[in-house]
CSV table of C-alpha atoms in Angstrom, one decimal:
chain,number,residue,atom,x,y,z
F,1,ALA,CA,-18.5,15.1,54.1
F,2,TRP,CA,-17.7,14.5,50.4
F,3,SER,CA,-20.5,14.2,47.9
F,4,ALA,CA,-20.5,11.4,45.3
F,5,THR,CA,-21.5,13.9,42.5
F,6,VAL,CA,-18.9,16.5,41.6
F,7,THR,CA,-19.7,19.4,39.3
F,8,PHE,CA,-17.3,21.8,37.7
F,9,ALA,CA,-18.5,24.6,40.1
F,10,SER,CA,-17.7,22.5,43.1
F,11,LEU,CA,-14.1,21.8,41.6
F,12,ALA,CA,-13.4,25.6,41.3
F,13,SER,CA,-14.6,26.2,44.9
F,14,PRO,CA,-12.0,27.7,47.2
F,15,HIS,CA,-13.1,25.6,50.1
F,16,LEU,CA,-11.6,22.4,48.5
F,17,PRO,CA,-8.2,21.6,49.3
F,18,ARG,CA,-5.8,21.8,46.2
F,19,LEU,CA,-4.1,18.7,45.7
F,20,PRO,CA,-0.5,18.6,44.2
F,21,ARG,CA,-0.3,17.7,40.7
F,22,PRO,CA,1.4,14.5,39.9
F,23,ARG,CA,4.9,14.9,38.6
F,24,CYS,CA,6.2,13.0,35.7
F,25,PRO,CA,10.0,12.2,35.5
F,26,PRO,CA,11.6,14.3,32.8
F,27,ARG,CA,12.0,12.6,29.5
F,28,ARG,CA,15.3,11.2,28.7
F,29,ARG,CA,16.7,12.3,25.6
F,30,SER,CA,19.4,10.5,23.8
F,31,ALA,CA,22.5,12.5,23.0
F,32,PRO,CA,22.4,14.0,19.6
F,33,ASP,CA,24.4,12.3,16.8
F,34,THR,CA,27.2,14.8,16.2
F,35,ALA,CA,29.5,12.7,14.3
F,36,HIS,CA,28.3,14.3,11.1
F,37,THR,CA,29.3,17.7,12.4
F,38,ARG,CA,32.7,16.5,13.2
F,39,SER,CA,33.3,14.8,9.8
F,40,GLY,CA,31.7,17.6,7.8
F,41,LEU,CA,28.9,15.4,6.5
F,42,SER,CA,25.3,16.3,6.2
F,43,PRO,CA,22.9,15.2,9.1
F,44,PRO,CA,21.4,11.7,8.8
F,45,ALA,CA,18.0,11.5,6.9
F,46,SER,CA,14.8,11.6,8.8
F,47,PRO,CA,13.1,8.1,9.2
F,48,ARG,CA,9.7,9.6,8.6
F,49,PRO,CA,8.2,9.5,5.0
F,50,SER,CA,8.3,12.7,3.3
F,51,ASP,CA,5.5,14.5,1.9
F,52,SER,CA,6.6,13.7,-1.7
F,53,SER,CA,6.3,9.9,-1.0
F,54,ARG,CA,2.7,10.5,0.0
F,55,THR,CA,2.1,12.4,-3.3
F,56,ASN,CA,3.7,9.7,-5.3
F,57,GLU,CA,1.2,7.1,-3.5
F,58,GLN,CA,-1.8,9.5,-4.1
F,59,THR,CA,-0.6,9.9,-7.9
F,60,THR,CA,-0.3,6.0,-8.2
F,61,MET,CA,-3.9,5.6,-6.7
F,62,SER,CA,-5.3,8.3,-9.1
F,63,ASN,CA,-3.5,6.6,-12.0
F,64,LEU,CA,-5.2,3.2,-11.2
F,65,ALA,CA,-8.7,5.1,-11.3
F,66,GLY,CA,-8.4,5.6,-14.9
F,67,TYR,CA,-8.4,1.7,-15.4
F,68,VAL,CA,-11.5,1.0,-13.5
F,69,ASP,CA,-14.1,-1.0,-15.6
F,70,ARG,CA,-11.4,-1.6,-18.3
F,71,GLN,CA,-9.5,-4.6,-19.3
F,72,VAL,CA,-6.0,-4.8,-17.7
F,73,LEU,CA,-3.1,-7.2,-17.6
F,74,VAL,CA,-1.6,-7.6,-14.1
F,75,ALA,CA,1.9,-9.3,-13.5
F,76,THR,CA,2.5,-10.3,-10.1
F,77,GLN,CA,5.9,-10.7,-8.2
F,78,ASP,CA,5.7,-14.4,-8.3
F,79,GLY,CA,5.6,-14.5,-12.2
F,80,ARG,CA,1.8,-14.8,-12.7
F,81,ILE,CA,0.0,-13.0,-15.6
F,82,ILE,CA,-3.7,-12.4,-15.0
F,83,VAL,CA,-5.9,-10.7,-17.4
F,84,GLY,CA,-9.4,-9.3,-16.2
F,85,THR,CA,-11.5,-6.2,-15.9
F,86,LEU,CA,-10.3,-3.9,-12.9
F,87,LYS,CA,-13.5,-3.4,-10.8
F,88,GLY,CA,-11.7,-1.6,-7.8
F,89,PHE,CA,-8.7,-0.9,-5.7
F,90,ASP,CA,-7.9,0.5,-2.4
F,91,GLN,CA,-5.2,2.5,-0.7
F,92,LYS,CA,-2.7,-0.3,-0.4
F,93,ALA,CA,-3.0,-1.1,-4.2
F,94,ASN,CA,-5.1,-4.2,-3.7
F,95,VAL,CA,-7.0,-4.8,-6.8
F,96,ILE,CA,-10.2,-6.6,-7.8
F,97,LEU,CA,-10.4,-8.1,-11.2
F,98,ALA,CA,-13.7,-9.6,-12.7
F,99,GLY,CA,-13.9,-12.3,-15.4
F,100,SER,CA,-10.1,-12.8,-15.0
F,101,THR,CA,-8.1,-15.5,-16.5
F,102,GLU,CA,-4.4,-16.6,-15.8
F,103,ARG,CA,-2.2,-17.0,-18.8
F,104,VAL,CA,0.2,-19.8,-18.2
F,105,TYR,CA,3.2,-19.6,-20.6
F,106,SER,CA,5.3,-22.6,-21.6
F,107,ALA,CA,8.4,-23.1,-24.0
F,108,ASP,CA,6.8,-26.4,-25.4
F,109,GLU,CA,3.2,-25.6,-25.7
F,110,GLY,CA,1.0,-22.6,-26.5
F,111,VAL,CA,-0.4,-20.2,-23.8
F,112,GLU,CA,-3.0,-21.9,-21.5
F,113,GLU,CA,-5.7,-19.9,-20.3
F,114,VAL,CA,-7.1,-20.8,-16.8
F,115,PRO,CA,-10.3,-19.1,-15.8
F,116,LEU,CA,-10.3,-17.6,-12.4
F,117,GLY,CA,-13.6,-15.3,-12.4
F,118,LEU,CA,-13.5,-12.8,-9.6
F,119,TYR,CA,-10.1,-12.4,-8.2
F,120,LEU,CA,-8.4,-10.3,-5.6
F,121,VAL,CA,-4.7,-9.5,-6.0
F,122,LYS,CA,-2.9,-8.0,-2.9
F,123,GLY,CA,-1.1,-4.9,-3.6
F,124,ASP,CA,2.2,-5.9,-2.1
F,125,ASN,CA,2.3,-8.8,-4.8
F,126,LEU,CA,1.7,-6.6,-7.8
F,127,ALA,CA,4.5,-5.9,-10.1
F,128,LEU,CA,2.7,-4.3,-13.1
F,129,VAL,CA,-0.8,-3.0,-14.0
F,130,GLY,CA,-1.4,-2.1,-17.5
F,131,GLU,CA,-4.3,-1.5,-19.8
F,132,LEU,CA,-4.9,-4.2,-22.3
F,133,ASP,CA,-5.8,-3.3,-25.9
F,134,GLU,CA,-8.6,-5.7,-26.5
F,135,GLU,CA,-8.7,-5.6,-30.2
F,136,ALA,CA,-4.9,-6.5,-30.4
F,137,ASP,CA,-5.4,-9.0,-27.7
F,138,LYS,CA,-8.1,-10.8,-29.7
F,139,ALA,CA,-6.1,-10.8,-32.8
F,140,GLN,CA,-3.3,-12.8,-31.2
F,141,ASP,CA,-3.4,-16.7,-31.4
F,142,LEU,CA,-2.3,-17.5,-28.0
F,143,ALA,CA,-2.3,-21.2,-28.8
F,144,ASN,CA,0.7,-20.6,-31.1
F,145,ILE,CA,2.6,-18.3,-28.9
F,146,MET,CA,5.3,-20.2,-27.0
F,147,ALA,CA,7.5,-18.5,-24.3
F,148,GLU,CA,9.5,-19.3,-21.2
F,149,PRO,CA,7.3,-18.4,-18.1
F,150,MET,CA,8.1,-15.2,-16.3
F,151,GLY,CA,10.3,-15.8,-13.2
F,152,ILE,CA,9.9,-14.2,-9.8
F,153,ILE,CA,10.3,-10.4,-9.9
F,154,ARG,CA,12.7,-8.8,-7.2
F,155,HIS,CA,12.9,-5.2,-6.7
């Protein structure tokens, strides 16, 4: 009779029958790509990200850390210009801006500043993040600056 409680000692008992291990079918491997050896070319690149790309991502994140609690200008891929205080960011380069305003440029009128307040910009929409020189920015008369709006940024 079998007991409902099984202990490790009972599993190692020589009196229990040994059950065969289930056999898994062998893995099917695709034929190696040997076209590069016949043509004298180097083998195809590995699809996995290299260590250097991870290092670049870490370097980018550490560079953003220097801008925390500073006034920054953010350009998005859809052509928007947002100015605010960088309060935080994450590994996807999503940024949180406090006291932010969007600057809307026009060829006919001066720059219009639209208050946004606390604002989150997704990292996949960022094109540029840079520190803003507050003294130089205050010295600019934005009402007299006329410029074409920035278009969509493609890279």
